[in-house]
PDB file of C-alpha atoms in Angstrom:
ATOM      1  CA  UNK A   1      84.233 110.276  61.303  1.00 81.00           C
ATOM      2  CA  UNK A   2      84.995 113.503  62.619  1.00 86.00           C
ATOM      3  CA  UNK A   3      83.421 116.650  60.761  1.00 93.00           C
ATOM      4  CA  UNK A   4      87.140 118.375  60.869  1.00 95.00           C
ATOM      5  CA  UNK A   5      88.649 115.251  59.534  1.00 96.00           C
ATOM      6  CA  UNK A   6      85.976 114.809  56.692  1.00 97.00           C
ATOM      7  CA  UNK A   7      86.945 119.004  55.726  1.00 97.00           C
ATOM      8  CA  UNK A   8      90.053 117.736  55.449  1.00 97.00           C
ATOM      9  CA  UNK A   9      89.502 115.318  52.498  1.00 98.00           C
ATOM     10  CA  UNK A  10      87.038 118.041  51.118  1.00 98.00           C
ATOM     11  CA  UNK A  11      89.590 120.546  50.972  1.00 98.00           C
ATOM     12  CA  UNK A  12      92.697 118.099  49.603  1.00 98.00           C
ATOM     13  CA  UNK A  13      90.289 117.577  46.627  1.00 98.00           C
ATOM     14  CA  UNK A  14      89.119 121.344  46.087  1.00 98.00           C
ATOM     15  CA  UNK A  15      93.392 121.679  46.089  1.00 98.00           C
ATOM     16  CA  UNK A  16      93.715 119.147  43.800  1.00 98.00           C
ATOM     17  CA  UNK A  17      90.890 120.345  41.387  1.00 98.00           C
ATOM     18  CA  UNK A  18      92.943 123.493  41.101  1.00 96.00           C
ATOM     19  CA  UNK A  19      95.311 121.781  39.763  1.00 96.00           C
ATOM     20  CA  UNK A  20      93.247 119.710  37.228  1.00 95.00           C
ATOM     21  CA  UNK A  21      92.504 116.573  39.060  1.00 98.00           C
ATOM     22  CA  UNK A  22      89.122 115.624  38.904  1.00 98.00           C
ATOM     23  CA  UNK A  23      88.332 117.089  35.299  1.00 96.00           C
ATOM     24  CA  UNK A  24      85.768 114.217  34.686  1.00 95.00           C
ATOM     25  CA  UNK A  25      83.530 115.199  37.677  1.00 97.00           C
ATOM     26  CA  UNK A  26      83.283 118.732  36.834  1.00 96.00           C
ATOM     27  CA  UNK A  27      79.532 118.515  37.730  1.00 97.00           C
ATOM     28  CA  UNK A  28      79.906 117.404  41.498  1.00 98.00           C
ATOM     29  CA  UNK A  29      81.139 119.454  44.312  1.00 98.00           C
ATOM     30  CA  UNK A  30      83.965 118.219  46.132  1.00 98.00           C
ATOM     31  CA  UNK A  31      81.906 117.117  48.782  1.00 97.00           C
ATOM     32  CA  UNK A  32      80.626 114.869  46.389  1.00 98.00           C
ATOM     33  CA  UNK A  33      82.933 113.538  45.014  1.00 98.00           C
ATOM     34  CA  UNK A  34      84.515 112.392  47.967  1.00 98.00           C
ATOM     35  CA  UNK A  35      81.170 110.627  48.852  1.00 97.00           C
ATOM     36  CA  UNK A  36      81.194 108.809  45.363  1.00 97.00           C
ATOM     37  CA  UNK A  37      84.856 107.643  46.307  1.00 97.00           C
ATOM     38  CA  UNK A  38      83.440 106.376  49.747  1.00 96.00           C
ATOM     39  CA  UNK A  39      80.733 104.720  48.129  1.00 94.00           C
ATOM     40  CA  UNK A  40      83.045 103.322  45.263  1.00 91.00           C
ATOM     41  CA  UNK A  41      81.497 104.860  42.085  1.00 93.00           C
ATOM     42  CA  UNK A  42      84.713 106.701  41.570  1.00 95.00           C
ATOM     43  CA  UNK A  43      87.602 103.693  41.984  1.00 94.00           C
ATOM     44  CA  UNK A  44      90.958 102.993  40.255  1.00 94.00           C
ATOM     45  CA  UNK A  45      92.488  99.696  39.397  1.00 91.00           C
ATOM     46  CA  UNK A  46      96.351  98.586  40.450  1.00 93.00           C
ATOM     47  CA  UNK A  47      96.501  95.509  38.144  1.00 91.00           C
ATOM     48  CA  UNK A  48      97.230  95.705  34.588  1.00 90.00           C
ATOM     49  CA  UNK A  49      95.399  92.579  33.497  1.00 89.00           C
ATOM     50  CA  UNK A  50      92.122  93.608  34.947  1.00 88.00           C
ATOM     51  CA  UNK A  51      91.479  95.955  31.960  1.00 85.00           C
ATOM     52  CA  UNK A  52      91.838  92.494  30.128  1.00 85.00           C
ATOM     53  CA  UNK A  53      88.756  91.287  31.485  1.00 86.00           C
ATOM     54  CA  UNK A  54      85.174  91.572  30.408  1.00 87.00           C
ATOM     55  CA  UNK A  55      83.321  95.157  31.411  1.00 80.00           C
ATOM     56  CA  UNK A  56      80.930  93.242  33.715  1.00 79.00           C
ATOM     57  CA  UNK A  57      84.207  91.528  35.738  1.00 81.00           C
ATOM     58  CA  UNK A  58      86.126  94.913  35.903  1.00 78.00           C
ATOM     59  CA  UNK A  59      83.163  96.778  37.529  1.00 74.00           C
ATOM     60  CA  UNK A  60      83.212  93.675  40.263  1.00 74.00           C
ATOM     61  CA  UNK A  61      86.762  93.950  41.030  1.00 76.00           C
ATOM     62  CA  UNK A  62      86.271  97.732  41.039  1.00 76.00           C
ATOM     63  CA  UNK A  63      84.493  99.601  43.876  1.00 80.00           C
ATOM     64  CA  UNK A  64      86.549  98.582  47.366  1.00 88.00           C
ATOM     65  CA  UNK A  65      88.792 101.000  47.985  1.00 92.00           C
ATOM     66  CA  UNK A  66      87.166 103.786  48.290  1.00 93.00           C
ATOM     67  CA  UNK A  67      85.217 102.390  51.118  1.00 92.00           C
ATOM     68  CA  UNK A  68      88.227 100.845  52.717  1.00 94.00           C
ATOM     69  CA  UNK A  69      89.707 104.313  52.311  1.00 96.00           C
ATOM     70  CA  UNK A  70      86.493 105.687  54.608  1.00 96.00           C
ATOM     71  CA  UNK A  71      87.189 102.419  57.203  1.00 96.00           C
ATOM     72  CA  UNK A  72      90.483 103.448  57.623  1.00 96.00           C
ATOM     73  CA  UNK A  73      89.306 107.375  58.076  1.00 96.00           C
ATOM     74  CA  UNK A  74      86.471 106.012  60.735  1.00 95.00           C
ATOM     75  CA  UNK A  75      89.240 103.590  62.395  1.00 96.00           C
ATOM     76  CA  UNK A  76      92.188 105.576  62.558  1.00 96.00           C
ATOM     77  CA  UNK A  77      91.007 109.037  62.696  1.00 96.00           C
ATOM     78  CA  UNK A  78      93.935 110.870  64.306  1.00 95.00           C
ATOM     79  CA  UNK A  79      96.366 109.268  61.969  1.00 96.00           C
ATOM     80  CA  UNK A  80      94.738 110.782  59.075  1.00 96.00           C
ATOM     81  CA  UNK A  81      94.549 114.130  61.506  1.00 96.00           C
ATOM     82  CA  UNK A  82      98.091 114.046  61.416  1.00 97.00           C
ATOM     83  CA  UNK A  83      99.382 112.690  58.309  1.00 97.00           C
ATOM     84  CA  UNK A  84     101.168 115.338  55.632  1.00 97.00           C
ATOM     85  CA  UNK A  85      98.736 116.543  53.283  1.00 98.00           C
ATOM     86  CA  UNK A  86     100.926 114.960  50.309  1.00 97.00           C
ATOM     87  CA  UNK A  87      99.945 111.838  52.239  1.00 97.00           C
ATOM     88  CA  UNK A  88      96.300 113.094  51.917  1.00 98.00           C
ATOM     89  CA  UNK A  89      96.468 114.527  48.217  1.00 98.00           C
ATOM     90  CA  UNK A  90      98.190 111.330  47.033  1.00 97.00           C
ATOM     91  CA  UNK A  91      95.600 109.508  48.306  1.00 97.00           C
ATOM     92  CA  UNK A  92      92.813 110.890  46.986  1.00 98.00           C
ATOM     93  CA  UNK A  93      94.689 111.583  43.876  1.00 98.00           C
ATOM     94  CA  UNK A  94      94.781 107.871  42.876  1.00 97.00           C
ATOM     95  CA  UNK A  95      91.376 107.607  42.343  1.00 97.00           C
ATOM     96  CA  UNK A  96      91.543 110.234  39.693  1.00 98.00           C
ATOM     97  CA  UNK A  97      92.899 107.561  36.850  1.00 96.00           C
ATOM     98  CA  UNK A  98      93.472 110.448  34.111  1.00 97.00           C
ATOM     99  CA  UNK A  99      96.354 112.573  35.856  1.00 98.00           C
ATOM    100  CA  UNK A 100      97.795 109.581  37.912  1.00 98.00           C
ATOM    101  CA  UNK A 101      99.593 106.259  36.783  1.00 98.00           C
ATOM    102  CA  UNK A 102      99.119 103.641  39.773  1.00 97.00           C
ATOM    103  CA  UNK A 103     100.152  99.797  39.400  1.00 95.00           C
ATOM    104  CA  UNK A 104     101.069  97.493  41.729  1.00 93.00           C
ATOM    105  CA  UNK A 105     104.968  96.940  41.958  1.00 89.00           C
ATOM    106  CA  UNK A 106     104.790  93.091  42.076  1.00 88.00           C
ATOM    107  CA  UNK A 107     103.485  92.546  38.630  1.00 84.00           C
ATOM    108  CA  UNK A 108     101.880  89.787  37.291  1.00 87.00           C
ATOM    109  CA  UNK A 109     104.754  88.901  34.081  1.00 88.00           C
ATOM    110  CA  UNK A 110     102.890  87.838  31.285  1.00 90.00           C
ATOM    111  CA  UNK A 111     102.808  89.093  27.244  1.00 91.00           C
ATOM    112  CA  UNK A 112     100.677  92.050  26.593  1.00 92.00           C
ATOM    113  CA  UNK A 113     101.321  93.565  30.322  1.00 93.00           C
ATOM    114  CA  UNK A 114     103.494  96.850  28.903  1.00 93.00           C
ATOM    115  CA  UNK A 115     101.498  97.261  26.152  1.00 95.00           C
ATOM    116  CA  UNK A 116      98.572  97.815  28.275  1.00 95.00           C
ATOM    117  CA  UNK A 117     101.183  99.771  30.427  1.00 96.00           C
ATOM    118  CA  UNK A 118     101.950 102.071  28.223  1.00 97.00           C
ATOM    119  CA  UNK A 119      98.242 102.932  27.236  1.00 96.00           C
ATOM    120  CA  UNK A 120      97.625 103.323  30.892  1.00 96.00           C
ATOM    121  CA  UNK A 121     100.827 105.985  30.847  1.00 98.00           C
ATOM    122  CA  UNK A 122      99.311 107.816  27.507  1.00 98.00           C
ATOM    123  CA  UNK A 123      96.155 107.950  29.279  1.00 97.00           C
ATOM    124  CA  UNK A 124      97.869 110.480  32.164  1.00 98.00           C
ATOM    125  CA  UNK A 125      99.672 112.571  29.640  1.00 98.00           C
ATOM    126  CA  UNK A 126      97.218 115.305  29.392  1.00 97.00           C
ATOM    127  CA  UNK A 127      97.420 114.772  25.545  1.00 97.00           C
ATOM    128  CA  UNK A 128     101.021 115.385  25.010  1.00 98.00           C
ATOM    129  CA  UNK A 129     102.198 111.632  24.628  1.00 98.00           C
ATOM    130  CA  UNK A 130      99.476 109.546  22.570  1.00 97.00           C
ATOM    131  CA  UNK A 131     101.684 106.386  21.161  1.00 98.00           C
ATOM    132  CA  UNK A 132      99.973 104.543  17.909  1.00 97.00           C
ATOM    133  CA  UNK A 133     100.104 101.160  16.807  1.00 97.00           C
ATOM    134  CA  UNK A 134     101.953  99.531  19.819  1.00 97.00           C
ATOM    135  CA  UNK A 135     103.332  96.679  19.734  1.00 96.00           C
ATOM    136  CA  UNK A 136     105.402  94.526  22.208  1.00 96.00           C
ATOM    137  CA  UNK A 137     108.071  91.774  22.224  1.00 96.00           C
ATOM    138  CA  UNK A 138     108.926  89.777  25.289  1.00 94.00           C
ATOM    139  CA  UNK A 139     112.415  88.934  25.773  1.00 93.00           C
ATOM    140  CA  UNK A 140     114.531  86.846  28.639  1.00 92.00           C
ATOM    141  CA  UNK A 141     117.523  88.002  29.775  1.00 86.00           C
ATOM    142  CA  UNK A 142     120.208  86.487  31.942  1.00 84.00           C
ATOM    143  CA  UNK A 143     122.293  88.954  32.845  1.00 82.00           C
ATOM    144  CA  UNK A 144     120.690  92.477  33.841  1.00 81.00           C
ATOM    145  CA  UNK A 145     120.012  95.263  30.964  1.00 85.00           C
ATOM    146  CA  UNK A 146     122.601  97.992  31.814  1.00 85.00           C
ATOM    147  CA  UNK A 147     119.693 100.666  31.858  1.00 86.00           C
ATOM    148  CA  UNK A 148     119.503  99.535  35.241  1.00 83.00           C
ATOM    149  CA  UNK A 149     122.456 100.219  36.346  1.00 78.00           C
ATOM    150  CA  UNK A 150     124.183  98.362  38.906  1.00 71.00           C
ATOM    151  CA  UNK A 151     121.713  95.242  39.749  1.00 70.00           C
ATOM    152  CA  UNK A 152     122.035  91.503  41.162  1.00 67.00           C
ATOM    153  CA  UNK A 153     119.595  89.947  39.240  1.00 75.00           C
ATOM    154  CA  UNK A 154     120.016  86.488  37.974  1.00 77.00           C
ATOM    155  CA  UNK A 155     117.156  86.735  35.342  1.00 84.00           C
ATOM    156  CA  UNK A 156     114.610  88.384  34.206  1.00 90.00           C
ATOM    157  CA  UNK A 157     112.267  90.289  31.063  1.00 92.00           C
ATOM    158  CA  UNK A 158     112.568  92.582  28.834  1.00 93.00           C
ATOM    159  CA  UNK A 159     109.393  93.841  27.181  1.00 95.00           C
ATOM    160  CA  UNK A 160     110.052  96.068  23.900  1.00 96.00           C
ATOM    161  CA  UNK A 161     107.901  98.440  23.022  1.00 97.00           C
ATOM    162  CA  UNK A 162     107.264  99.899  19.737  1.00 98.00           C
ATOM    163  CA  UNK A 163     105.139 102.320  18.919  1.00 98.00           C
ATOM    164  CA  UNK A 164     104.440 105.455  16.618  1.00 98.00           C
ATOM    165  CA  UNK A 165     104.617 108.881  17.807  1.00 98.00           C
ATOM    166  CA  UNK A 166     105.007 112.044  15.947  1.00 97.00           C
ATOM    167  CA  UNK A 167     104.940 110.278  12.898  1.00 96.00           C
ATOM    168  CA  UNK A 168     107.793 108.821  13.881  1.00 97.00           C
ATOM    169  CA  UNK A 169     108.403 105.156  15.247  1.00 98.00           C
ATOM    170  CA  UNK A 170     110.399 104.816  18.705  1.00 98.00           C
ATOM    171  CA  UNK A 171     111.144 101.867  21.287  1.00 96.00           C
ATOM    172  CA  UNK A 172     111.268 101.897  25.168  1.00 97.00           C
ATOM    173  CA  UNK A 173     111.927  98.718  27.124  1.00 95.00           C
ATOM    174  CA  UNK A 174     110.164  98.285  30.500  1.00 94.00           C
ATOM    175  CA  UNK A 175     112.016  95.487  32.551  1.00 93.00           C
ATOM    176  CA  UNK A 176     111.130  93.046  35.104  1.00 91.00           C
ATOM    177  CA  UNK A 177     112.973  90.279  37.842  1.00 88.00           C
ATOM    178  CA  UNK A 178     110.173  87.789  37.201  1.00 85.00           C
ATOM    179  CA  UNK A 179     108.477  89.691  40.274  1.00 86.00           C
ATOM    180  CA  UNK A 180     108.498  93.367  40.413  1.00 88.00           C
ATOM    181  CA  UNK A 181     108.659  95.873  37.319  1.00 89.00           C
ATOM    182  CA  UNK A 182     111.337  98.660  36.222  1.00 91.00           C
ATOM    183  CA  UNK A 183     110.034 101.500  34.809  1.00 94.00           C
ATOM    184  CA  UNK A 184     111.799 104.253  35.002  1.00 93.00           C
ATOM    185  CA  UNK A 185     114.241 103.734  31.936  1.00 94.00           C
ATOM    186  CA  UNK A 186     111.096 103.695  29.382  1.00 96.00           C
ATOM    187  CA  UNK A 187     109.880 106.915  31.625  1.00 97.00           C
ATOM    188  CA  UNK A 188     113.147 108.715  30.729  1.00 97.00           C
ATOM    189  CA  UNK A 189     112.807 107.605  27.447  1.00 97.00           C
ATOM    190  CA  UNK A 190     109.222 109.546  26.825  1.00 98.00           C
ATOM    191  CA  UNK A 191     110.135 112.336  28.831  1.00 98.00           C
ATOM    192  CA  UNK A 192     112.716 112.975  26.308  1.00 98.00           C
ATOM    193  CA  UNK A 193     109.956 112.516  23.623  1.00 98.00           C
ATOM    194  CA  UNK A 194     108.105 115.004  25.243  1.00 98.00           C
ATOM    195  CA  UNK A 195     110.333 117.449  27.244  1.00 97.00           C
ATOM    196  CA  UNK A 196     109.608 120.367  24.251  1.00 98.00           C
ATOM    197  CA  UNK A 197     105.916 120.601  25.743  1.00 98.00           C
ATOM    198  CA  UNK A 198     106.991 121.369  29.036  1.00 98.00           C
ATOM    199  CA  UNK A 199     105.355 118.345  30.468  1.00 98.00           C
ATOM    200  CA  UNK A 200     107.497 115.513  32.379  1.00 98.00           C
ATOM    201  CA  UNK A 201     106.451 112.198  33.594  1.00 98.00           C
ATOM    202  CA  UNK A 202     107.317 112.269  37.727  1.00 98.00           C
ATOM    203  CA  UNK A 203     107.797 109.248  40.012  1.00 97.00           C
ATOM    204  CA  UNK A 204     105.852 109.812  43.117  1.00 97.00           C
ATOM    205  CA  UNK A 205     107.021 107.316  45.604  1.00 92.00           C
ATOM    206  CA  UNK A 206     105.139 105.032  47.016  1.00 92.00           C
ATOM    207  CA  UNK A 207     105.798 102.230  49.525  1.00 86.00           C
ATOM    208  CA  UNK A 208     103.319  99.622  47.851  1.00 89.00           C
ATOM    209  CA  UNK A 209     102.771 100.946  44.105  1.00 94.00           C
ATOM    210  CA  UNK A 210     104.770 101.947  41.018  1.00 95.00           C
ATOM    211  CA  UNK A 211     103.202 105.758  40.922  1.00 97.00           C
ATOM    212  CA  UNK A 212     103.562 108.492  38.313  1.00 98.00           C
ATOM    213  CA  UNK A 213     101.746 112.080  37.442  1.00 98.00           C
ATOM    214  CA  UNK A 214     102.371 114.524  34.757  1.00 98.00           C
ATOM    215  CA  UNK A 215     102.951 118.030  35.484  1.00 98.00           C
ATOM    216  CA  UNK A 216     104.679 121.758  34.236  1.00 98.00           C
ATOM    217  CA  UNK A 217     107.843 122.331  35.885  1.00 97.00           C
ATOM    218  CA  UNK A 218     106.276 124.856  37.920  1.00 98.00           C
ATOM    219  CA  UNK A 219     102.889 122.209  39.091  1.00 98.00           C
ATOM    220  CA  UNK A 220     105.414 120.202  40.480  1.00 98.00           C
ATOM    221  CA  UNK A 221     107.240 123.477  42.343  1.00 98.00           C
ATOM    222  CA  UNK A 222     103.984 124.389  43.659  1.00 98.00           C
ATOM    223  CA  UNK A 223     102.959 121.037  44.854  1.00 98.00           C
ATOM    224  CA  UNK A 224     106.132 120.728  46.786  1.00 98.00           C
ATOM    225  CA  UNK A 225     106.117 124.273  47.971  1.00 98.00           C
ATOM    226  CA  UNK A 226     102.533 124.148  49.340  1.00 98.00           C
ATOM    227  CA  UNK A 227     101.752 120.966  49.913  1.00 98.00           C
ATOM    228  CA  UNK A 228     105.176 118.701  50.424  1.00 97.00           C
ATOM    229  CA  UNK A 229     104.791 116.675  47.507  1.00 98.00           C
ATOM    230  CA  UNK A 230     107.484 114.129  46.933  1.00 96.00           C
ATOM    231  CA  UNK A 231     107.841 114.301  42.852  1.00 97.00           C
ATOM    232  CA  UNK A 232     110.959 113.348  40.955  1.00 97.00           C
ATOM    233  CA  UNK A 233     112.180 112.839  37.543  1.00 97.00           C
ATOM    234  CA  UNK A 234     113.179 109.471  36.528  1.00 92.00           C
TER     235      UNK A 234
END
């Protein structure tokens, strides 16, 4: 890998530990870090149910793509040269599972999934959403839920939500074709539960993953401004 090329990486994550990625590795350097991510010490998971399994089966299915991240830096060097560096900080940026939300958009349906969703979602937050005594209900539908909007769907799920928050008990539905997942109704949903902190939920697209962060109004300025970050609000 080429020594420019490797800077690069190194200086996406001293960005991104500005802007308080990375919290839980406060003792490593960036260089560091990155190495750990190569190595796969520091990994992230895509599929909901994995946090299902037992601790010993989650650290096997964990550790891979960090090092496939480093084979595709060693294979395909000038792409990464000349890729945008919100391709670069979103990259990296998975792998930091406290500030970013990252599941796979083909979901495996099955009871429990948004309940485990929506822990994964409080776990991002950066303390300003933290949902109590969740509970979920899993519902068919024929005929698609208007909260998304104009679809051709000829069945699907609904997965209610309850939980407490504020001392105060809300619902958000998450939604589902029997194949991928809908989540930006529930997302608007907190936001609004939320929007007095200054924090917002932000869908960061992505061409394989469902993908959210939370930021101020003004992260997400300065992340487009300076870096070309794709954010928007649900």
């Amino acid at each position: 890998m080429r020594s420019e090329l490797r800077k690069r990486f190194i200086d996406s994550i001293e960005y991104l530990r500005k802007m308080d990625f990375f919290k839980d590795y406060s003792d490593l350097t960036s260089e560091e870090i990155l190495e750990k991510i190569f190595e796969g010490e520091i990994d992230y998971e895509v599929h909901w149910f994995v946090e299902t399994w037992p601790e010993e089966e989650q650290r096997k299915e964990r550790g891979t793509r960090g090092r496939y991240l480093r084979e595709s830096l060693e294979e395909r060097e000038d792409y990464w040269m000349n890729a945008s560096d919100f391709k670069v900080d979103e990259e990296l940026s998975f792998f930091d599972v406290h500030r970013v939300f990252v599941e796979d958009t083909k979901a495996v349906i099955r009871k429990g999934m948004c309940e485990i969703l929506l822990r994964k979602l409080a776990r991002i937050s950066r303390d300003v959403f933290n949902p109590r005594y969740i509970r979920e209900e899993m519902l068919k539908w024929e005929e698609p839920p208007p909260a998304l909007g104009k679809a051709y769907f000829s069945g699907g799920w609904i997965f209610r939500i309850l939980f407490e928050f504020r001392g105060k008990e809300h619902l958000v539905e998450f939604y589902s074709d029997g194949k991928y997942l809908f989540m930006n109704p529930a997302i608007k949903m907190i936001n609004e539960l939320i929007k007095d902190t200054g924090y917002q939920y932000y869908h960061i697209p992505d061409f394989d993953y469902t993908v959210y962060g939370v930021f101020s109004e003004d992260e997400a300025v300065k992340l487009k401004r300076e870096r070309g970050w794709k954010l928007y609000l649900p």
